[in-house]
Coordinates of N, CA, C and O in Angstrom, one line a residue:
X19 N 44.4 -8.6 25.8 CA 43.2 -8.3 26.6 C 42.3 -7.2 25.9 O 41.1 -7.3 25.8
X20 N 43.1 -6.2 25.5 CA 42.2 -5.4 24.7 C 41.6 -5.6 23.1 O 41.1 -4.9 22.3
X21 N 42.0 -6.5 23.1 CA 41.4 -6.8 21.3 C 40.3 -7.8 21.8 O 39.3 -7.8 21.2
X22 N 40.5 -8.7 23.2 CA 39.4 -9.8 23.0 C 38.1 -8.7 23.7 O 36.9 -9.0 23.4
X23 N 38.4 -8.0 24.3 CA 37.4 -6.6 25.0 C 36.9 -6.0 24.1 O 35.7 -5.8 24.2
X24 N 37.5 -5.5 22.7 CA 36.9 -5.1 21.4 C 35.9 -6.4 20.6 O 34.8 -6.1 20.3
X25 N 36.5 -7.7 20.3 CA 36.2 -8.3 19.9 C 34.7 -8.8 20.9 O 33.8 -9.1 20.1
X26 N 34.3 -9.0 22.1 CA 33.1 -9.2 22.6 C 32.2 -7.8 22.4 O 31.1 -7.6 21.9
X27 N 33.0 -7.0 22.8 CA 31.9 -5.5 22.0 C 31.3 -5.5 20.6 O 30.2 -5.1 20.2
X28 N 32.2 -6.0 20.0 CA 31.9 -6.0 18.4 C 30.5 -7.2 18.7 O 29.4 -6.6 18.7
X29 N 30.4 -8.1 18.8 CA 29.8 -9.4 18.6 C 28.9 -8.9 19.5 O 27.9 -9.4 18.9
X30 N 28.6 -8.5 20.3 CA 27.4 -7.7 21.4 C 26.4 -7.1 20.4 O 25.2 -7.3 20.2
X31 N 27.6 -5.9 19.7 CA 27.0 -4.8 19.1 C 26.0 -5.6 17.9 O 24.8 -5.4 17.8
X32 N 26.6 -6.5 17.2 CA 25.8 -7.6 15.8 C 24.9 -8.2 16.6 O 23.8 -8.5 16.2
X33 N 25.2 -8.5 17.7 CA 23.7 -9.5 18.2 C 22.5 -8.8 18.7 O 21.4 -9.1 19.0
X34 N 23.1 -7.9 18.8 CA 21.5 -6.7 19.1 C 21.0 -6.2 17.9 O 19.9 -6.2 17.5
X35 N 21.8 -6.0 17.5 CA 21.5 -5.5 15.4 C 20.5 -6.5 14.7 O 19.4 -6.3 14.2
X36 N 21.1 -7.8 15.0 CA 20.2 -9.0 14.0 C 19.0 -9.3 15.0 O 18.2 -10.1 14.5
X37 N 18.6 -9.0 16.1 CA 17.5 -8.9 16.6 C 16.5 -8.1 17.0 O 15.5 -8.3 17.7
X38 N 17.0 -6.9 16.0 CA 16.0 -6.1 16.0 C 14.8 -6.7 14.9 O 14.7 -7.2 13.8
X39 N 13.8 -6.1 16.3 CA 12.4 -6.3 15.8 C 12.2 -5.6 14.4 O 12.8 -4.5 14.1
X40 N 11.1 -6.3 13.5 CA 10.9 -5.5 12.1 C 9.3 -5.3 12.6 O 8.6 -4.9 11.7
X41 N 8.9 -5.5 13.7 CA 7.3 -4.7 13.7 C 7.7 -3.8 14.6 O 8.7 -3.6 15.1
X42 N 6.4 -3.1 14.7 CA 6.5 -1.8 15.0 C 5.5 -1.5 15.3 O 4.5 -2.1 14.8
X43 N 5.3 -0.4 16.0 CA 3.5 -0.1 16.7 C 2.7 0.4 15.5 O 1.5 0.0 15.3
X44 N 3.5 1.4 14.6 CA 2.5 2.2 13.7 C 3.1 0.9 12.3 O 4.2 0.4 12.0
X45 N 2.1 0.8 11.8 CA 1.7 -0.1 10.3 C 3.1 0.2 9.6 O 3.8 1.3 9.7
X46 N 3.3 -0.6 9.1 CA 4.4 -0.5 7.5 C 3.6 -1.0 6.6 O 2.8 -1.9 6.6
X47 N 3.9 0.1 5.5 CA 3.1 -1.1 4.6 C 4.5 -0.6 3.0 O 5.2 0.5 2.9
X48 N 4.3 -1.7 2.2 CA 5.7 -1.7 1.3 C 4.4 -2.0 -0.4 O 3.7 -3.0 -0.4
X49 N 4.4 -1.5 -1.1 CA 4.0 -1.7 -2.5 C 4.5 -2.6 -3.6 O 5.2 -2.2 -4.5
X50 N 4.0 -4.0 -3.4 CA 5.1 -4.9 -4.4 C 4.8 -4.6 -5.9 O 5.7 -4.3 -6.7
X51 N 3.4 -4.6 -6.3 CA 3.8 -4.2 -7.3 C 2.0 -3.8 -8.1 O 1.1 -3.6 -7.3
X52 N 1.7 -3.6 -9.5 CA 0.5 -2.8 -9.6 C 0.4 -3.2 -10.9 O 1.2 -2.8 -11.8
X53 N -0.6 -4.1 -11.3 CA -1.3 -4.3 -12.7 C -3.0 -4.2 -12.9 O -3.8 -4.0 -12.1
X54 N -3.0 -4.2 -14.1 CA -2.3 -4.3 -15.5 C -1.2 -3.0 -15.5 O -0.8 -2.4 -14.5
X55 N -0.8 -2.7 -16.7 CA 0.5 -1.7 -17.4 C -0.5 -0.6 -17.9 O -0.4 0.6 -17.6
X56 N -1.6 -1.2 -18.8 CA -2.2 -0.1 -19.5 C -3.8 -0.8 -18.9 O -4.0 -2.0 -18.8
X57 N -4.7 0.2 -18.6 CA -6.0 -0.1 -18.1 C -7.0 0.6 -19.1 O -6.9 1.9 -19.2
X58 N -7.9 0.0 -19.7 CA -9.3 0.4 -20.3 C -10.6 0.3 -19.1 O -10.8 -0.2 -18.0
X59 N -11.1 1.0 -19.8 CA -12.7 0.8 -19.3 C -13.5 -0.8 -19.0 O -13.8 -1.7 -19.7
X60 N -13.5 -0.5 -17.7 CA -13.7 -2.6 -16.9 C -12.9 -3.0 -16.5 O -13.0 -4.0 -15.8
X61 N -11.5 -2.5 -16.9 CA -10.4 -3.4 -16.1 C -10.6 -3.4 -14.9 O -11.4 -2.5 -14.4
X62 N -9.9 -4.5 -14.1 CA -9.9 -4.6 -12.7 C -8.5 -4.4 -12.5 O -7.7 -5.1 -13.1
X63 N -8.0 -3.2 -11.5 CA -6.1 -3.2 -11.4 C -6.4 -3.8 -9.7 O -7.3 -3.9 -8.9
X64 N -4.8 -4.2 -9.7 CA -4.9 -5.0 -8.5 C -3.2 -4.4 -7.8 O -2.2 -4.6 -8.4
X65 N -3.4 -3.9 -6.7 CA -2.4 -3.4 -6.4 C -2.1 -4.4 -5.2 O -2.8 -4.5 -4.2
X66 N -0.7 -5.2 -5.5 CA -0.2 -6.2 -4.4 C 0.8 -5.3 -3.2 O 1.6 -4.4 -3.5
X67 N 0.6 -5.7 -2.4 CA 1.2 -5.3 -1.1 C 1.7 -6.2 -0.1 O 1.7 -7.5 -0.3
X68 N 2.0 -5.7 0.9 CA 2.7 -6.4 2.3 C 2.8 -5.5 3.1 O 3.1 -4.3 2.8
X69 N 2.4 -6.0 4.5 CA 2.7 -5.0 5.5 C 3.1 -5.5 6.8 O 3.4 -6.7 6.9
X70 N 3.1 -5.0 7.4 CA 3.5 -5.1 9.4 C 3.1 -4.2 10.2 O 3.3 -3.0 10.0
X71 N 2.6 -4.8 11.1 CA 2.1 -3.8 12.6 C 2.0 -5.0 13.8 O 1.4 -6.1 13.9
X72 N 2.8 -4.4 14.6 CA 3.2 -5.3 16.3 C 2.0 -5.7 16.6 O 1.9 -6.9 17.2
X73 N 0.8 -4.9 16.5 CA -0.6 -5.4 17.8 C -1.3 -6.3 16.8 O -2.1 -7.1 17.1
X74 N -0.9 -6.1 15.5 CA -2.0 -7.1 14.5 C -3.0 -6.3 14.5 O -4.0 -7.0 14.6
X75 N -3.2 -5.1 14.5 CA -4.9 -4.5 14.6 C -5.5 -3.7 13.9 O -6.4 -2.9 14.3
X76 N -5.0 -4.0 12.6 CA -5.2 -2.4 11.1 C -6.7 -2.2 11.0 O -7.4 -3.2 11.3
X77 N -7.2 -1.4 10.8 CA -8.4 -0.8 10.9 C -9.0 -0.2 9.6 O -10.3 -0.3 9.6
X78 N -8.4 0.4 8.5 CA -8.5 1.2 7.7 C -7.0 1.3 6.4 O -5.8 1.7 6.3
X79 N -7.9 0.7 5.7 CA -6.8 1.2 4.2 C -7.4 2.6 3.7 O -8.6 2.9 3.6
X80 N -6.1 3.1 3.4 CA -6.9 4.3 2.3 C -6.2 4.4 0.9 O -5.3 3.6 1.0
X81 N -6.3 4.6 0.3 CA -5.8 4.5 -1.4 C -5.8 6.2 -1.9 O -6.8 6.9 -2.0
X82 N -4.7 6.4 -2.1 CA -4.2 7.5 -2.7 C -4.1 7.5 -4.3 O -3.4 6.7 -4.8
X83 N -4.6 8.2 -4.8 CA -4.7 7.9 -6.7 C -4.3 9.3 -7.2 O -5.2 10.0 -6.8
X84 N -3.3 10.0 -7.8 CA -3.1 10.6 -9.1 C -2.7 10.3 -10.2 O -2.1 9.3 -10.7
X85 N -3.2 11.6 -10.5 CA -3.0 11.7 -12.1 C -2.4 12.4 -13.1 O -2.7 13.6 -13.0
X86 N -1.8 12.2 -13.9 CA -0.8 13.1 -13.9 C -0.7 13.8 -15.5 O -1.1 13.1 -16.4
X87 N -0.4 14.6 -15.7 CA -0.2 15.0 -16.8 C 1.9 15.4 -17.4 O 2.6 16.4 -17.2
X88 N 1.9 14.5 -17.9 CA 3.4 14.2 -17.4 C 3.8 13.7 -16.5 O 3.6 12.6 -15.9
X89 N 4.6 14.7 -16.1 CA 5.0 15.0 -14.5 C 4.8 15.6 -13.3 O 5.3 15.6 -12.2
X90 N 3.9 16.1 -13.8 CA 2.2 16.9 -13.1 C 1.4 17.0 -12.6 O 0.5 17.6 -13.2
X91 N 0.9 16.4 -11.0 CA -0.2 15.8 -10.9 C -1.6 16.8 -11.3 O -1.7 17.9 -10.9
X92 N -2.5 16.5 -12.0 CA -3.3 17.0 -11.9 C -4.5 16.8 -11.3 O -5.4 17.7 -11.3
X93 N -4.5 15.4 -10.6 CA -5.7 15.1 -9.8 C -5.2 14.3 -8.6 O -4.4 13.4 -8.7
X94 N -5.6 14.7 -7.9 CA -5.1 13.6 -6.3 C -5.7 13.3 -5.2 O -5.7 14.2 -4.4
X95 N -6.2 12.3 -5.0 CA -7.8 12.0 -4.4 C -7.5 11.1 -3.7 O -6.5 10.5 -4.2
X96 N -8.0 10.3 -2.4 CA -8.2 9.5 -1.5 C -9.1 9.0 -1.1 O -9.9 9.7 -0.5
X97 N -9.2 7.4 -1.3 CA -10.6 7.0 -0.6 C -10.8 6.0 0.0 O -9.8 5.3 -0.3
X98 N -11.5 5.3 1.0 CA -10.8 4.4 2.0 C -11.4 2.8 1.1 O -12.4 2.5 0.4
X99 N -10.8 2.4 1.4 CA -11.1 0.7 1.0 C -11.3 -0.1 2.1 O -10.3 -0.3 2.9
X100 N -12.4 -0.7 2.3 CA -13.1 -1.3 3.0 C -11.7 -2.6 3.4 O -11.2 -3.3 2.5
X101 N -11.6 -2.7 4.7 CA -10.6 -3.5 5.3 C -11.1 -4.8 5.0 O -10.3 -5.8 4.9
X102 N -12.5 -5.0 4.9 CA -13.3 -6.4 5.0 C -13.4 -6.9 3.6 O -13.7 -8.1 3.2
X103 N -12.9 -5.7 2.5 CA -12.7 -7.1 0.9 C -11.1 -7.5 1.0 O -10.6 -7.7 -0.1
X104 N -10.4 -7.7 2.0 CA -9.1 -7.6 2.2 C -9.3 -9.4 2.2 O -8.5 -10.3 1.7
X105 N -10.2 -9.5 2.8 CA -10.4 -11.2 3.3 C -9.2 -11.4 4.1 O -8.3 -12.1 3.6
X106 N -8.8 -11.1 5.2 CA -7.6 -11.2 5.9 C -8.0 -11.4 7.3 O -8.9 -10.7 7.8
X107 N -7.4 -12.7 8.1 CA -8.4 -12.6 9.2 C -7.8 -11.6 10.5 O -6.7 -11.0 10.4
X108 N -8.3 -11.6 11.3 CA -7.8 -10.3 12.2 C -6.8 -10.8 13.1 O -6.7 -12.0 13.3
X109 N -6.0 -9.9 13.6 CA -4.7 -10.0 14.3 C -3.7 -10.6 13.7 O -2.9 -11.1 14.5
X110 N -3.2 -10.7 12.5 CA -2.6 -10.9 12.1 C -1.2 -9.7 12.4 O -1.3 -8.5 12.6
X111 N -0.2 -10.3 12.2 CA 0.9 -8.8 12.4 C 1.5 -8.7 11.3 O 2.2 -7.7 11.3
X112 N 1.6 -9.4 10.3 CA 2.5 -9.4 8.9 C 1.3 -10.0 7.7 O 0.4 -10.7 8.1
X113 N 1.3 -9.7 6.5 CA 0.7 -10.1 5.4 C 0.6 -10.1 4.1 O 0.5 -9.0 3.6
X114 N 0.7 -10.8 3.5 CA 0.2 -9.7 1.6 C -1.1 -9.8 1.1 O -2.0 -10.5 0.9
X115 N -0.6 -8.3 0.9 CA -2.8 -7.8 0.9 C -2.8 -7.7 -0.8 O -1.8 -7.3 -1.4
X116 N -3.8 -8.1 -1.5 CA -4.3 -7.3 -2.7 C -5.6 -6.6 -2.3 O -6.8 -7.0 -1.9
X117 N -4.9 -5.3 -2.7 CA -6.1 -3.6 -3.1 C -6.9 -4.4 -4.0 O -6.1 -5.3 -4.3
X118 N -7.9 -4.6 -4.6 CA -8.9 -4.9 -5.9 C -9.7 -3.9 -6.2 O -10.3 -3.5 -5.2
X119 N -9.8 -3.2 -7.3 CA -10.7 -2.3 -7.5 C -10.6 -2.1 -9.0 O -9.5 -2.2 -9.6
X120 N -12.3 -1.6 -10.0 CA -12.5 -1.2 -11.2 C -12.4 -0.3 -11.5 O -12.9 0.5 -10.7
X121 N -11.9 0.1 -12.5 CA -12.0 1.0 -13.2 C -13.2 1.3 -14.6 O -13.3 0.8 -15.7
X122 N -14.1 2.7 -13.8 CA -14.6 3.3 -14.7 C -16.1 2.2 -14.6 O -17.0 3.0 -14.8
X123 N -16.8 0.9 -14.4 CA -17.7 0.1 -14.5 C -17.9 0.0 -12.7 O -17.2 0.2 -11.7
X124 N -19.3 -0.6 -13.0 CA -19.7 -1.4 -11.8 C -19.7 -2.9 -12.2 O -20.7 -3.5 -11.7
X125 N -19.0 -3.5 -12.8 CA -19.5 -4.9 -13.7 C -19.3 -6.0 -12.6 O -20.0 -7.0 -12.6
X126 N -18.6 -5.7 -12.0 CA -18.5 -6.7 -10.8 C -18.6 -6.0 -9.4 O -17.8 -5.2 -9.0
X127 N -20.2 -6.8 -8.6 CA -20.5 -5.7 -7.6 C -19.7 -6.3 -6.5 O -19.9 -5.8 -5.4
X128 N -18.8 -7.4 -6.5 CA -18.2 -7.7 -5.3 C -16.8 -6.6 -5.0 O -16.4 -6.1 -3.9
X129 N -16.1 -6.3 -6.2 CA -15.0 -5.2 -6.4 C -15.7 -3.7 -6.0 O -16.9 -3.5 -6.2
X130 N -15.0 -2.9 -5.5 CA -14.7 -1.5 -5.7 C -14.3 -0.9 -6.5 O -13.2 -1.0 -7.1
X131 N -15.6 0.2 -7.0 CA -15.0 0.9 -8.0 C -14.1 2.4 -7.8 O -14.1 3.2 -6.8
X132 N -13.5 2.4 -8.7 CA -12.4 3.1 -8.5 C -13.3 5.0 -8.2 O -14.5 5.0 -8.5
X133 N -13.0 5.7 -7.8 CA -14.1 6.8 -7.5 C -13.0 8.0 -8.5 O -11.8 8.3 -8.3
X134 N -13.8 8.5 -9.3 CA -13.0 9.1 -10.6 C -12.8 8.9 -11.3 O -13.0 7.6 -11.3
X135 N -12.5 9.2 -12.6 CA -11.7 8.5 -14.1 C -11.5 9.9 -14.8 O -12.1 11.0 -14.7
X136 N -10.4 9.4 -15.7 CA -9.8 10.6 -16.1 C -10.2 10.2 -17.3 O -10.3 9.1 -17.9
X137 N -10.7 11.8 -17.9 CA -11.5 11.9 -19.5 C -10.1 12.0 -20.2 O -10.5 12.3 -21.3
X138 N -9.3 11.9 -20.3 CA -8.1 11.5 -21.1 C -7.2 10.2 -20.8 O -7.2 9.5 -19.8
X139 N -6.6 10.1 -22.0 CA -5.1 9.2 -21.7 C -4.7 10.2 -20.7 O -4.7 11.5 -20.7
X140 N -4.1 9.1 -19.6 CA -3.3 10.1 -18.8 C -2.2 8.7 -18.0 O -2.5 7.5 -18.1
X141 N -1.1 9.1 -17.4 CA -0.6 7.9 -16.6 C -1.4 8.1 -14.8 O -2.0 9.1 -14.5
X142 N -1.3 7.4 -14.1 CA -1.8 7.0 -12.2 C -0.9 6.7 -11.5 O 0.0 6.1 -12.2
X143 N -0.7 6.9 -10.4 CA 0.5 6.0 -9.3 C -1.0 5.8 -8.2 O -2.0 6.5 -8.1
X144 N -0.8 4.5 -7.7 CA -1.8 4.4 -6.4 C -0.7 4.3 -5.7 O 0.4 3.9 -6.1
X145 N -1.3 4.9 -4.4 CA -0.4 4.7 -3.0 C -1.5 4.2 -1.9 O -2.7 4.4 -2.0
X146 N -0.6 3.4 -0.8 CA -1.6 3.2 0.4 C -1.2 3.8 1.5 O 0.0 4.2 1.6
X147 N -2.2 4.0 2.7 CA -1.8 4.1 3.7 C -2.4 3.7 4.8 O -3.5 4.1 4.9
X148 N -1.9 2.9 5.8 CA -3.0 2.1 6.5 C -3.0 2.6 7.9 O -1.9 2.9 8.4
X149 N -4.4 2.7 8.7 CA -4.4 3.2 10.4 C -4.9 2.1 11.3 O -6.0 1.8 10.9
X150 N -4.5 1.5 12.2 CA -4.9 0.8 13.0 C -6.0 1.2 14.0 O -6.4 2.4 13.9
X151 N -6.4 0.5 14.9 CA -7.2 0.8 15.6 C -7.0 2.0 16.6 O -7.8 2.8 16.9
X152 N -5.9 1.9 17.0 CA -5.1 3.0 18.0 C -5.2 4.3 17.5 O -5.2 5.3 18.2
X153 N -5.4 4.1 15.4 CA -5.1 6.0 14.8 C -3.9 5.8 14.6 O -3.4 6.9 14.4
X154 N -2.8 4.6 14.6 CA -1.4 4.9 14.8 C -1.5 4.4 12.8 O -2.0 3.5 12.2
X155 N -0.7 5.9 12.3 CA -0.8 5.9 10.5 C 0.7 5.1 10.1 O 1.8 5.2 10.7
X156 N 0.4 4.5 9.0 CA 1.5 4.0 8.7 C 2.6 5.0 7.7 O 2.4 6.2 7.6
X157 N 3.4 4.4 7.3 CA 3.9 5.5 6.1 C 3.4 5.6 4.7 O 2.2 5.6 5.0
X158 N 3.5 5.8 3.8 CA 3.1 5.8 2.9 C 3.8 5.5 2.1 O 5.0 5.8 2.2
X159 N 3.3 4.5 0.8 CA 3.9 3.9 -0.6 C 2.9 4.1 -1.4 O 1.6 4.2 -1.4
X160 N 4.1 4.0 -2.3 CA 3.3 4.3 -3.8 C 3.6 3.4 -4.9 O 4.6 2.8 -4.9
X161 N 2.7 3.1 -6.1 CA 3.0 2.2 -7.0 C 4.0 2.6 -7.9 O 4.7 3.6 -7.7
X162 N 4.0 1.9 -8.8 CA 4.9 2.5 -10.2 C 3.8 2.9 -11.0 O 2.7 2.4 -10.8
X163 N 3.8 4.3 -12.2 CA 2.8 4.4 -13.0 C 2.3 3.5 -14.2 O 3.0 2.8 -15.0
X164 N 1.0 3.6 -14.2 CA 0.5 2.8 -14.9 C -0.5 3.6 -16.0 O -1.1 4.6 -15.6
X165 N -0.6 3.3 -17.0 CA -1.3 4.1 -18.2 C -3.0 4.2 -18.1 O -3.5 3.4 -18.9
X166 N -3.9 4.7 -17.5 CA -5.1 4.8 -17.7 C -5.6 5.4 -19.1 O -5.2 6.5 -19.3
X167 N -6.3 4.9 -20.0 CA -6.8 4.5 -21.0 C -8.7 5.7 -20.9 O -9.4 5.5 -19.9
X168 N -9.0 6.3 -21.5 CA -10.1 7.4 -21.3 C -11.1 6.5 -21.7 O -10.9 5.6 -22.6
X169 N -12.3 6.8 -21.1 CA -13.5 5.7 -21.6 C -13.9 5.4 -22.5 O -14.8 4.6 -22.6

C-alpha cells in the first residue's frame, strides 16, 4: 500500500513537471547565434534569435552593443530596433527573429545602421532585450564575440 501511495505521488509529481508552461508573462528571448565572425566596413551582421511571451504582445527590441578591449568593455551602448523591420506579424507568442543591421554605411536604406563604430580593431558582443506592451522586460542575452574590423 505504501509503495503504490509513493508510486502515484511520484507520477503526479512528473505530470505537473512535463506540463509546465514554457511562456511566461515577461518575454524570453535566447541568442542563437551572430554573423559574420570578422565584420568590415558595409557588412550587414545579422543576429538570429528566438523568443516567448504568453500575451504575444512585444513592443520594443533594444540591442545592447560593446566593445571591448580584451576583456574590457570599453564602450557599451543601447539602441532600440524598430519592432516593424522584424516583419513578424503581431500576436504571435513564440518566434525566430533576425536583428539586421550595418555596420559603419548607409548602403542599404531598408537596414539599420549600427549607431557607433569603433576606430580600431576591436572584438563586440550584441545582446537583446525585449518589452512588451505591458513594460513587462525580458532577460537578457548576449551573442558570442565577433571581430569588428576599423573603417
Amino acid at each position: 500500500m505504501k509503495n503504490s501511495l509513493l508510486l502515484i505521488l511520484v507520477l503526479t509529481v512528473i505530470a505537473i513537471a512535463c506540463n509546465k508552461d514554457k511562456f511566461t508573462t515577461e518575454p524570453i528571448v535566447e541568442v542563437k547565434s551572430i554573423s559574420p565572425g570578422t565584420v568590415n566596413n558595409g557588412d550587414v551582421i545579422t543576429l538570429k534569435s528566438k523568443y516567448t511571451d504568453d500575451e504575444g504582445d512585444l513592443d520594443s527590441v533594444y540591442v545592447v552593443y560593446k566593445w571591448y578591449n580584451g576583456n574590457t568593455v570599453v564602450r557599451n551602448d543601447t539602441f532600440r530596433y524598430p519592432f516593424s523591420m522584424l516583419n513578424l506579424p503581431s500576436n504571435l507568442r513564440e518566434a525566430e527573429m533576425n536583428v539586421v543591421f550595418e555596420y559603419n554605411t548607409n548602403n542599404n536604406p531598408e537596414l539599420v545602421p549600427l549607431p557607433g563604430v569603433s576606430l580600431r580593431d576591436t572584438s563586440a558582443t550584441f545582446g537583446l532585450v525585449l518589452v512588451d506592451k505591458a513594460s513587462h522586460r525580458s532577460n537578457y542575452a548576449e551573442s558570442d564575440k565577433i571581430r569588428l574590423k576599423k573603417p
